[in-house]
mmCIF file of C-alpha atoms in Angstrom:
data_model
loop_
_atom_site.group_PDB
_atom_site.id
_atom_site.type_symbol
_atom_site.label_atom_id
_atom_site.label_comp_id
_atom_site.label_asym_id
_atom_site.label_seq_id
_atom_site.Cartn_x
_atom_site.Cartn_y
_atom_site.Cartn_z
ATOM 1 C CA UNK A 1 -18.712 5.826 -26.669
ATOM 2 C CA UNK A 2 -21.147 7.598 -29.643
ATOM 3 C CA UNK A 3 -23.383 4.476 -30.799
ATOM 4 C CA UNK A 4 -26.004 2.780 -29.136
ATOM 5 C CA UNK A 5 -24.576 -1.321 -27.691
ATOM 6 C CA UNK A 6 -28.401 -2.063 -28.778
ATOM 7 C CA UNK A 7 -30.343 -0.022 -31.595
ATOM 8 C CA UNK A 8 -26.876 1.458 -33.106
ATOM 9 C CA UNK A 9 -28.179 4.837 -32.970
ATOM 10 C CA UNK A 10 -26.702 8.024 -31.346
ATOM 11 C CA UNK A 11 -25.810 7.896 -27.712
ATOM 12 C CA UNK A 12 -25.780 11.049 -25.538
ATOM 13 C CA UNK A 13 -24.565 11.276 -22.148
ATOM 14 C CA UNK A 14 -27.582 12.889 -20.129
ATOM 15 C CA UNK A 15 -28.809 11.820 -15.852
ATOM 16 C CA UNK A 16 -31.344 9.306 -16.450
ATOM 17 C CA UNK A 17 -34.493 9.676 -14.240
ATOM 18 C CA UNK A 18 -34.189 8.300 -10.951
ATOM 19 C CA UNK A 19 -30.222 8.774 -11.286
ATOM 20 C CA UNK A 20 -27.777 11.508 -10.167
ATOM 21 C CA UNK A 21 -24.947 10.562 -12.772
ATOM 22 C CA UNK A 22 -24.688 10.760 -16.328
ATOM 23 C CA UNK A 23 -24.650 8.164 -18.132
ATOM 24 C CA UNK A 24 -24.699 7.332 -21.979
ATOM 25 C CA UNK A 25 -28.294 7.053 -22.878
ATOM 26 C CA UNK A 26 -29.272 5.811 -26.566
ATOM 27 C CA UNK A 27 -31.367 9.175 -28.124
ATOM 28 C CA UNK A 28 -33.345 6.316 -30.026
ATOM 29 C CA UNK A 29 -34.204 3.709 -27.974
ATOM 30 C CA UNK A 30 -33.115 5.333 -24.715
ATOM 31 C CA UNK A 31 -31.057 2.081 -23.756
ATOM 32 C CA UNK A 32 -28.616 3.455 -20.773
ATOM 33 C CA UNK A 33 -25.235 2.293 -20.706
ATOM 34 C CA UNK A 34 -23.235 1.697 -17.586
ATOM 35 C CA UNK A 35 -19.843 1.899 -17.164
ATOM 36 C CA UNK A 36 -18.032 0.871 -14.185
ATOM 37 C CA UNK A 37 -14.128 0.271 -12.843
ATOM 38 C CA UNK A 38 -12.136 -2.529 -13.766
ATOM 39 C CA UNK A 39 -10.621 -5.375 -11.481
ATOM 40 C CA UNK A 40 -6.847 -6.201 -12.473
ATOM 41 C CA UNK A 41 -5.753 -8.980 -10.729
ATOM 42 C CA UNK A 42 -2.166 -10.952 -10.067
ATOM 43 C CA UNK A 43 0.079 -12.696 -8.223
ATOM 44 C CA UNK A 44 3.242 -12.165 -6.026
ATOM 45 C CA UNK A 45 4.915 -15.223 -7.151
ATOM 46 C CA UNK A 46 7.329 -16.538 -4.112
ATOM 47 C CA UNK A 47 9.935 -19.140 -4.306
ATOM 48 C CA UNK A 48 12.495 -19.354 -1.239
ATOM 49 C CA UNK A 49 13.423 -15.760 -0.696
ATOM 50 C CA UNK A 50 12.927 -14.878 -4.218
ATOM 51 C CA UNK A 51 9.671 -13.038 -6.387
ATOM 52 C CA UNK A 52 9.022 -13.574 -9.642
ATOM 53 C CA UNK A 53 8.950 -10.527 -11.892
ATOM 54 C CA UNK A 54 7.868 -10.303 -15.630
ATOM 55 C CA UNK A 55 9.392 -7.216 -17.879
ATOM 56 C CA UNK A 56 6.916 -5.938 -19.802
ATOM 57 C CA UNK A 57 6.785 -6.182 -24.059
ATOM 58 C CA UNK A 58 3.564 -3.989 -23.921
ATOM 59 C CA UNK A 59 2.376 -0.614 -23.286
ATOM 60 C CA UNK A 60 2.201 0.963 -21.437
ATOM 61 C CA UNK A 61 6.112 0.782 -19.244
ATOM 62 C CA UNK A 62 7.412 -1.517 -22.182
ATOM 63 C CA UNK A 63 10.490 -2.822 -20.704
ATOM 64 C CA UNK A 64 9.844 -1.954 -17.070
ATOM 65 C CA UNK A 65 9.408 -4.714 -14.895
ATOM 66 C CA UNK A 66 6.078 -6.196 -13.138
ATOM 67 C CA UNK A 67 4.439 -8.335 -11.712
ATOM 68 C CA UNK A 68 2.046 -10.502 -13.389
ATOM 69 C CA UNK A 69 -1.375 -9.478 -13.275
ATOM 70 C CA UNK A 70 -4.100 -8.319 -15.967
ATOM 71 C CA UNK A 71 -7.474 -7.919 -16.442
ATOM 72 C CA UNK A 72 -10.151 -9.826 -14.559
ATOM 73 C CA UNK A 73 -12.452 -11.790 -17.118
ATOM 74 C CA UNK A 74 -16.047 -12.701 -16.889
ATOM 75 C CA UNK A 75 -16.806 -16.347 -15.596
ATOM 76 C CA UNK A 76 -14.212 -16.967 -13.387
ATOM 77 C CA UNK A 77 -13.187 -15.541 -9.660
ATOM 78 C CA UNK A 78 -10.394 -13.279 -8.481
ATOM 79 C CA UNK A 79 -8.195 -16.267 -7.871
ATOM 80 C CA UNK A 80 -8.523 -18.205 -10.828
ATOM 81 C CA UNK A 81 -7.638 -14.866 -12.875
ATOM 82 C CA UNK A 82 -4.340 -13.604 -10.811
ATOM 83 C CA UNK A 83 -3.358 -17.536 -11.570
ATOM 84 C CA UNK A 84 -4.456 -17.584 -15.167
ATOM 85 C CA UNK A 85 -2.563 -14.046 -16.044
ATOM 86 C CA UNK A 86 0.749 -15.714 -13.845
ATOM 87 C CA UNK A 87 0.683 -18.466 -16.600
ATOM 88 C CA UNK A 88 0.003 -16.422 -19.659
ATOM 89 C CA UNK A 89 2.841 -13.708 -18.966
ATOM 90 C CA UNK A 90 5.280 -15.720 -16.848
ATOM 91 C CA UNK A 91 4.609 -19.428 -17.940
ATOM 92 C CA UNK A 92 4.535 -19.936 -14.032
ATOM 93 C CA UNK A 93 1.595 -22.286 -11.961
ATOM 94 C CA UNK A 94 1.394 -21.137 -8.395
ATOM 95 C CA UNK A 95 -0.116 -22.853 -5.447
ATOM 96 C CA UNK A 96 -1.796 -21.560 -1.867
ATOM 97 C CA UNK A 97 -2.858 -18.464 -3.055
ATOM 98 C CA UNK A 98 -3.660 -15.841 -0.309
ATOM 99 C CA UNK A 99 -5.429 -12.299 -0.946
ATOM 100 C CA UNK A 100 -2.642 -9.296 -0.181
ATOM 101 C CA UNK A 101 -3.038 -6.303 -1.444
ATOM 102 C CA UNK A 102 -6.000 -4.178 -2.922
ATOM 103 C CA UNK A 103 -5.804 -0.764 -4.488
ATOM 104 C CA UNK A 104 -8.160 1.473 -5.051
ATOM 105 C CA UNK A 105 -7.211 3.755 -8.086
ATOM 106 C CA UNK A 106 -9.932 6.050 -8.702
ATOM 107 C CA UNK A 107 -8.600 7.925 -11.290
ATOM 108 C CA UNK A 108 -8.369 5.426 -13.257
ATOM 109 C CA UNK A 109 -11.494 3.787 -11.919
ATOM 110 C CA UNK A 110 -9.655 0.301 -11.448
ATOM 111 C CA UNK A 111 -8.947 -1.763 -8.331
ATOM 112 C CA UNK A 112 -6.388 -3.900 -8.171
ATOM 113 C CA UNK A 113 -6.270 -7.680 -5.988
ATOM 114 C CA UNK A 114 -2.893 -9.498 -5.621
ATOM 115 C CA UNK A 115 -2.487 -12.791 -4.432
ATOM 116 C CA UNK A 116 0.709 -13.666 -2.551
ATOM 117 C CA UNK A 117 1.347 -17.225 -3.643
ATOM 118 C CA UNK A 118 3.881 -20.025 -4.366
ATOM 119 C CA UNK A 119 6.011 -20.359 -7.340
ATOM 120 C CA UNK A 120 5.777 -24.135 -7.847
ATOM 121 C CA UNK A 121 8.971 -25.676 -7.943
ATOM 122 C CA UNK A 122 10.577 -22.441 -8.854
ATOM 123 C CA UNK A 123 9.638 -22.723 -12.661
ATOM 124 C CA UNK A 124 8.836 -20.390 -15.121
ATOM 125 C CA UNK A 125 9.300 -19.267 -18.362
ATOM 126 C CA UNK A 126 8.166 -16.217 -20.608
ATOM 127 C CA UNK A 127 5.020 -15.461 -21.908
ATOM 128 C CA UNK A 128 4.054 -13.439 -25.148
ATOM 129 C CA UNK A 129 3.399 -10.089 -23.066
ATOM 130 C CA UNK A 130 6.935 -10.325 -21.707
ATOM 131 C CA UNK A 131 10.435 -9.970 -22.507
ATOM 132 C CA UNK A 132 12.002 -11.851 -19.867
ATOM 133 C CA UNK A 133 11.231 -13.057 -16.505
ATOM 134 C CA UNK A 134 13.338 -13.847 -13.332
ATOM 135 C CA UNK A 135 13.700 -14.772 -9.733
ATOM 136 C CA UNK A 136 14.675 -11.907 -7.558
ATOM 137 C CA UNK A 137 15.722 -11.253 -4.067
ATOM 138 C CA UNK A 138 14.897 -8.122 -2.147
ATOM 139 C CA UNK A 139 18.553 -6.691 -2.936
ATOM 140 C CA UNK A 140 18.350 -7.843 -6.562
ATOM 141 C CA UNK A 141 15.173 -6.157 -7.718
ATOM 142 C CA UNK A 142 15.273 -3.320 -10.195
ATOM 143 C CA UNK A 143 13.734 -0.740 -7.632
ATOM 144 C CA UNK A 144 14.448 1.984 -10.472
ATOM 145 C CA UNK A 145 12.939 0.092 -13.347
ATOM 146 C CA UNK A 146 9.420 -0.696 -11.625
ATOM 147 C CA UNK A 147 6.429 -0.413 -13.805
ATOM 148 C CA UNK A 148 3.743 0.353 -12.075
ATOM 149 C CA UNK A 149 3.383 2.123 -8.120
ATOM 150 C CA UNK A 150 1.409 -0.695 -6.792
ATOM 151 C CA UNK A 151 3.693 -3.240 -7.950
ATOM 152 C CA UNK A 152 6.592 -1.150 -6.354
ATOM 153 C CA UNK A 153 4.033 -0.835 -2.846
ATOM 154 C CA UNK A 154 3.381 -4.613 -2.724
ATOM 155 C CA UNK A 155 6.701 -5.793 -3.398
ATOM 156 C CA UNK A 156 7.926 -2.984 -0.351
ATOM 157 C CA UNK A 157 4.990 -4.302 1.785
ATOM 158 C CA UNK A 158 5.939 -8.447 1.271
ATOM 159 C CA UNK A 159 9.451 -8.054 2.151
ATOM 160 C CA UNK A 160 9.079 -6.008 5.106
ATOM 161 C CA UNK A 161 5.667 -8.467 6.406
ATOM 162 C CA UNK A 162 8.382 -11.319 5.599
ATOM 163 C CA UNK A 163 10.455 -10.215 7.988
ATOM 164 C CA UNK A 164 7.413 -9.289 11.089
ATOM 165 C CA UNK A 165 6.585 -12.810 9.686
ATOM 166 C CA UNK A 166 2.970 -11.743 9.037
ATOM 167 C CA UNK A 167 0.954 -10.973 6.121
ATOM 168 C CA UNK A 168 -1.948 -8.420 6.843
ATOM 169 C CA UNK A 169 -4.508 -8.084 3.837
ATOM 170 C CA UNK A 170 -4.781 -4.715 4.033
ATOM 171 C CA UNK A 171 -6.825 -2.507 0.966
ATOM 172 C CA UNK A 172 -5.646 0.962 0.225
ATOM 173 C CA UNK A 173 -6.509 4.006 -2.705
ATOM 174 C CA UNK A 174 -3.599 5.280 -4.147
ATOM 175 C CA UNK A 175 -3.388 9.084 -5.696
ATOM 176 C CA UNK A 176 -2.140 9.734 -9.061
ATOM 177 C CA UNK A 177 1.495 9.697 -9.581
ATOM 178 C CA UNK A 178 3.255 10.819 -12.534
ATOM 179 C CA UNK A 179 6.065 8.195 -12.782
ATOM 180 C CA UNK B 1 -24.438 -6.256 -27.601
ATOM 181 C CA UNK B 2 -25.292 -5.770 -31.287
ATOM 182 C CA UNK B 3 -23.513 -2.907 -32.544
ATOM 183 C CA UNK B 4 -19.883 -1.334 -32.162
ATOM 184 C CA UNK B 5 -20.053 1.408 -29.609
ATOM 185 C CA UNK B 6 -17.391 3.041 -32.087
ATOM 186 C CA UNK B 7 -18.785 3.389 -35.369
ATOM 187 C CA UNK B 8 -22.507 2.126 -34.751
ATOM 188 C CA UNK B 9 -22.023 -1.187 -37.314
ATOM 189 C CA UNK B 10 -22.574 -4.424 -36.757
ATOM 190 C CA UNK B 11 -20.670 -6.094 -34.286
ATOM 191 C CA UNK B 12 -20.078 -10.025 -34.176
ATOM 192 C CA UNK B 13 -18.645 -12.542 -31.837
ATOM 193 C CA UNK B 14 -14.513 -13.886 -32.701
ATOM 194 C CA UNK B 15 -11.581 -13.876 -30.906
ATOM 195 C CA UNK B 16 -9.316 -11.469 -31.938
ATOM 196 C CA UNK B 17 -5.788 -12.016 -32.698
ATOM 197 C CA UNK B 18 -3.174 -12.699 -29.956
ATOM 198 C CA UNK B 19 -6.389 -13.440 -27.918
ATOM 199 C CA UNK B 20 -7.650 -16.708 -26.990
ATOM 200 C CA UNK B 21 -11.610 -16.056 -25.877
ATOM 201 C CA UNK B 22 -14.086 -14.544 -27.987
ATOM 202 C CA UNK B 23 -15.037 -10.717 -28.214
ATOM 203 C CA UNK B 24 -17.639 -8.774 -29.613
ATOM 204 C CA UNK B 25 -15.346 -7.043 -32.471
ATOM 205 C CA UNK B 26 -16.945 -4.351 -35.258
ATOM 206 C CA UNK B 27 -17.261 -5.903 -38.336
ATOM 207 C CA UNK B 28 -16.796 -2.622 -40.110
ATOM 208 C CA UNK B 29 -14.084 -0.704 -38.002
ATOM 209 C CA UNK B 30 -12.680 -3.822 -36.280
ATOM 210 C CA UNK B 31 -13.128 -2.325 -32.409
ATOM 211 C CA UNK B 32 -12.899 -4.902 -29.949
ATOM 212 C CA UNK B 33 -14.981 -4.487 -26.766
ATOM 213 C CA UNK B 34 -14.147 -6.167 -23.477
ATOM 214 C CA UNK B 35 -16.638 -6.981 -20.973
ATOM 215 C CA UNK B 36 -15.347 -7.549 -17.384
ATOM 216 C CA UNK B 37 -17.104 -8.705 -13.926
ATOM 217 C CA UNK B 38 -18.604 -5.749 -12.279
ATOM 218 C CA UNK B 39 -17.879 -4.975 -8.431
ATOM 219 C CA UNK B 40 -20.598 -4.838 -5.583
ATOM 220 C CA UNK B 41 -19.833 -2.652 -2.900
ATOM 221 C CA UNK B 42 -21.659 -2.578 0.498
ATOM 222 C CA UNK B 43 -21.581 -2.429 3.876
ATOM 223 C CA UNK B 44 -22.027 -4.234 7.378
ATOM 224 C CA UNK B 45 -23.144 -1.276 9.445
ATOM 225 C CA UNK B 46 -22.874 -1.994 13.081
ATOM 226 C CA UNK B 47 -24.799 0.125 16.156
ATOM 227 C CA UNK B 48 -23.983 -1.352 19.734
ATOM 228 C CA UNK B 49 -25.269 -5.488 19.374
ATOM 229 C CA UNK B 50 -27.468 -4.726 16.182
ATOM 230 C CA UNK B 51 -27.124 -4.983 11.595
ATOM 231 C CA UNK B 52 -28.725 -2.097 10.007
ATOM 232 C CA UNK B 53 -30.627 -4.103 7.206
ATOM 233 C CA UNK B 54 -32.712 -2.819 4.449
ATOM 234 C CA UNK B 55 -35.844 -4.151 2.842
ATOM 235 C CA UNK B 56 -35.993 -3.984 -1.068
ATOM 236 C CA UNK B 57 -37.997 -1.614 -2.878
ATOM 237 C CA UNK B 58 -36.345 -2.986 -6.297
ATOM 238 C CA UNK B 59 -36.133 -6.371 -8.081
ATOM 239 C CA UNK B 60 -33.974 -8.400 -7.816
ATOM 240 C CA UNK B 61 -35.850 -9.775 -4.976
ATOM 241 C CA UNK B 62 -38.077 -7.168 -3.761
ATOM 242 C CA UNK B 63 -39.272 -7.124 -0.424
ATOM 243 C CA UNK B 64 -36.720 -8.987 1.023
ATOM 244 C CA UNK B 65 -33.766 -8.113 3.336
ATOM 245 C CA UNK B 66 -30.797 -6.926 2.226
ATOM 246 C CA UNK B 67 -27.269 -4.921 3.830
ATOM 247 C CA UNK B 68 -26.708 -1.732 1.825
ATOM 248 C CA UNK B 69 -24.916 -2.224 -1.541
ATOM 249 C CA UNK B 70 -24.576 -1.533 -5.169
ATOM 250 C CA UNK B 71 -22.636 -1.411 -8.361
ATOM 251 C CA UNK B 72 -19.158 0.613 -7.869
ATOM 252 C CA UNK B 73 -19.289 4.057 -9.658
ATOM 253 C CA UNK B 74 -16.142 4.792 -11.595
ATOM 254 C CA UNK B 75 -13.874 7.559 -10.331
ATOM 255 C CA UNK B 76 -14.450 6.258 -6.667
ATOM 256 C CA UNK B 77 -12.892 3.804 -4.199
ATOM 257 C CA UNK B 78 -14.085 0.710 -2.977
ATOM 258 C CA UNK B 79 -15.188 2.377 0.410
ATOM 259 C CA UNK B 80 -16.322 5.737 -0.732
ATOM 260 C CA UNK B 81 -18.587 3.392 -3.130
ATOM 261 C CA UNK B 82 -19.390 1.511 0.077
ATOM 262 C CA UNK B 83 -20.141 4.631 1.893
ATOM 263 C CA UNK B 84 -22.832 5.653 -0.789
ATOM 264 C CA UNK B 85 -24.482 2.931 -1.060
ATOM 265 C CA UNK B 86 -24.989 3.281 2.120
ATOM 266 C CA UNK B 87 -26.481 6.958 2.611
ATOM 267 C CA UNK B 88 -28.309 6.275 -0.808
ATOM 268 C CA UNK B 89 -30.132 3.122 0.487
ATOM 269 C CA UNK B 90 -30.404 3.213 4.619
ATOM 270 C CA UNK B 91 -29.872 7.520 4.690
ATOM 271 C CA UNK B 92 -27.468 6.269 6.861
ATOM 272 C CA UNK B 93 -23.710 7.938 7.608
ATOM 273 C CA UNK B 94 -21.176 5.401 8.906
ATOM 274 C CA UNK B 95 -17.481 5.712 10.155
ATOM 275 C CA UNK B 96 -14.187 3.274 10.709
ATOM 276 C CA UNK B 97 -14.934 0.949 7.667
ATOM 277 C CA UNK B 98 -12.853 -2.027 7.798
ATOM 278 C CA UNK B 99 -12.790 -4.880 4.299
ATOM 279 C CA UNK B 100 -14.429 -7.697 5.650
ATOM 280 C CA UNK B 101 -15.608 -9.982 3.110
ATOM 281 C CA UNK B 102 -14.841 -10.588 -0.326
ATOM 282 C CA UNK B 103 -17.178 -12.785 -2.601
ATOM 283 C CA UNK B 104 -16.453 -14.269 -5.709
ATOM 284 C CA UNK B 105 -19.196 -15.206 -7.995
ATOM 285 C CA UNK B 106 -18.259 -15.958 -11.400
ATOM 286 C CA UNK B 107 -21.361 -17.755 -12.431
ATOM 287 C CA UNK B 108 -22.944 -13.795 -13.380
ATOM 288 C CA UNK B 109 -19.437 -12.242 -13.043
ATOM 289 C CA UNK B 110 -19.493 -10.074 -10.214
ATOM 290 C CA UNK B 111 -17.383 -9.341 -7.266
ATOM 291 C CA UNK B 112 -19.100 -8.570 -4.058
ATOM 292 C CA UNK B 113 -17.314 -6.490 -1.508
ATOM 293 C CA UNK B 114 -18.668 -5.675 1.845
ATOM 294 C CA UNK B 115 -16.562 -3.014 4.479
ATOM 295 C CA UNK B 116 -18.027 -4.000 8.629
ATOM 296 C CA UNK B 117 -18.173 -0.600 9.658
ATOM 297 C CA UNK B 118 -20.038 1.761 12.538
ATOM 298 C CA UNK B 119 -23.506 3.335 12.032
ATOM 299 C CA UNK B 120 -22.957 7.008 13.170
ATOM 300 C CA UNK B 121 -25.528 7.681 16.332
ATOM 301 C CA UNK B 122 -27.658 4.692 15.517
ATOM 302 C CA UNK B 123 -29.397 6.826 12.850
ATOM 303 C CA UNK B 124 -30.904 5.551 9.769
ATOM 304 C CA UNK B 125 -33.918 6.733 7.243
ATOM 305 C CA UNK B 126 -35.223 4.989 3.815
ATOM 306 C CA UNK B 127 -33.784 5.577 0.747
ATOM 307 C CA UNK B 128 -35.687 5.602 -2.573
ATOM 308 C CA UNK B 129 -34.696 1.915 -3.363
ATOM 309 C CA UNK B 130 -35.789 0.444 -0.015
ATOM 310 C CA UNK B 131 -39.390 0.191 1.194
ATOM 311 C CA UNK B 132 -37.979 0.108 4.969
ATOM 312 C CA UNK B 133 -34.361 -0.014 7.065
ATOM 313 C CA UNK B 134 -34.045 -1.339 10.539
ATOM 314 C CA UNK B 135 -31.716 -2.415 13.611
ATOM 315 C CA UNK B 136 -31.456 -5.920 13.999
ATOM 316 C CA UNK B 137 -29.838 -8.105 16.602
ATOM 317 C CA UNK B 138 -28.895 -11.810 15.802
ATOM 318 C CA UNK B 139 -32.088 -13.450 17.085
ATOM 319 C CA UNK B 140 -34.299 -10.614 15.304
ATOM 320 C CA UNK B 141 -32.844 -11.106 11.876
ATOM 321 C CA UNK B 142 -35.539 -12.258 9.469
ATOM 322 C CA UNK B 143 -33.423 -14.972 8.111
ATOM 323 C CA UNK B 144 -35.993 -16.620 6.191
ATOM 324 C CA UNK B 145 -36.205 -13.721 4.234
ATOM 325 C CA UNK B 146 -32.470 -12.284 3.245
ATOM 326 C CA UNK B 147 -32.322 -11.361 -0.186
ATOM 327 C CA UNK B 148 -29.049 -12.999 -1.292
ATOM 328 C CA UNK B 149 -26.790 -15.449 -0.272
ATOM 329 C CA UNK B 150 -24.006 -13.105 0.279
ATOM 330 C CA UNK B 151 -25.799 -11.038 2.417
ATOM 331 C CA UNK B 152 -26.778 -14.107 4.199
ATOM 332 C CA UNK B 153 -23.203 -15.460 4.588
ATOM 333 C CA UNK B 154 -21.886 -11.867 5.525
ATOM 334 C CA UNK B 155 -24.121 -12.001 8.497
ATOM 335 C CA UNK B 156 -23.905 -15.246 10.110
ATOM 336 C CA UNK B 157 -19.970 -15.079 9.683
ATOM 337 C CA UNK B 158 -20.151 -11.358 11.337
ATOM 338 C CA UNK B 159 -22.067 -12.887 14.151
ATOM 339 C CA UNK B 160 -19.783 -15.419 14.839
ATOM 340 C CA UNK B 161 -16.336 -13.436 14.382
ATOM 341 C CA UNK B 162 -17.982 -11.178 16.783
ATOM 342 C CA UNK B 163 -18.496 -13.704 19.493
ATOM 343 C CA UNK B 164 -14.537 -14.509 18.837
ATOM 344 C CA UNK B 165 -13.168 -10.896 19.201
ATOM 345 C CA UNK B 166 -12.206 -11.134 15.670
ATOM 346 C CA UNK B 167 -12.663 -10.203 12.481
ATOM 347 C CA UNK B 168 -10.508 -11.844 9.624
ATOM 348 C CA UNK B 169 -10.927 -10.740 6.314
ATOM 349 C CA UNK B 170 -12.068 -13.450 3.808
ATOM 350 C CA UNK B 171 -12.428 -14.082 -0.323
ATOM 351 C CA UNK B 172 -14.228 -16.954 -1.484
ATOM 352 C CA UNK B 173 -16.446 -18.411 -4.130
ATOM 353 C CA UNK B 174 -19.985 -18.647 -3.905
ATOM 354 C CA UNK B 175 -21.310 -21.678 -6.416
ATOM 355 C CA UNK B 176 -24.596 -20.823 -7.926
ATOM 356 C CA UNK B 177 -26.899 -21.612 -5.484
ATOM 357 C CA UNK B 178 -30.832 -21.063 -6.511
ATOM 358 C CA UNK B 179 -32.902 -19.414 -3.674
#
């Protein structure tokens, strides 16, 4: 950032007093602005022994496939938003939504929270941010074509908890890796 | 926010195309700027049958009791963010953090999470923000005097999970609720 949110005047990134981080502070009216790491969340859309996957018309991994899951927005809670992004990209509602997975991905500063959920009556369609969507089972999915890594760990981690029959919530930071 | 972080114009309220809520978009360079919920990270630090709780120097609610916790930093995970809320408010190190509670609360669009974790030695100090830390066991909490209701909550469910031998991690909503 360069302009001051509040007076529109220079910002410069200095450690405000009483801090130990820099932080953008206005050189005007010495408004500080904080930045902090995103929530994405989404869903892990089940119906019978199939997951619903979205493939992507956006960047980044245009083409690759996902699943559904964006950027938390203000005024509503984690599960309302993995729901609301499973209808805008996938057309899909979803019912008994249970917390799965969380990622920590400090280099990026995001965290991620998916809901493992049900695909109701095993409906959906395609939403502006995709090119297609589709049921798949664990032998159908396009393991090579995978958009993101913690799309590729949850899916990995729900079929092999389907078969314990148990579905841990566990949280977990992932490292960088160049795909 | 009144100017574009960008270019330093004017910035008003629309929603941008494609979009369906409004932003705060320049008027002059057309930068959009998203504002998402912000996460709270804390802790539940444990020593043999007590809480370590800490009294707040700071408003919000100063001079009430509070467990250790503050606004995630970027470029760290959810439990290293934990971790240093914890040294930076108690002076207290802690060890074998387990997720246990997960609070929605979309009314001021925040995210609490709080790790149940061990205080190292039973040692603790007083960090800048807090005007005192202490030990507490169940019947010595000052519960007439906990700062928030997630702090609250956090504590009466850790009580009770630990008379049951367990300790299942939860999300849930918390409805504005004046104190």
């Amino acid at each position: 950032m360069k302009f001051c949110t509040s007076c529109g005047h220079a910002v410069a990134l200095r450690v405000p007093e009483g801090d130990d981080r820099e932080r953008y502070v206005c050189t005007a009216c010495e408004f500080i602005h904080y930045t902090n790491p995103r929530i994405i969340v989404g869903c892990l859309p089940v119906y019978e022994d199939k997951v619903l996957l979205c493939k992507r018309a956006i960047e980044p991994r245009y083409g690759l496939w996902t699943l559904p899951a964006g950027f938390m927005e203000n005024g509503e809670t984690t599960m309302a938003g993995a729901a609301r992004e499973t209808w805008e990209e996938a057309r899909a509602r979803v019912s008994n939504l249970e917390l799965y997975r969380i990622f920590d991905l400090p280099y990026i500063s995001q965290v991620y929270m998916f809901y493992r959920c049900d695909l109701d009556d095993g409906k959906y369609g395609v939403g502006p941010e995709s090119l297609e969507s589709g049921l798949y089972r664990e032998d159908q999915i396009p393991w090579d074509e995978i958009a993101f890594p913690v799309v590729r760990e949850t899916l990995q981690d729900y079929f092999r908890d389907r078969r314990a029959g148990s579905y841990p919530i566990q949280v977990m930071p992932l490292e960088y890796r160049p795909h």
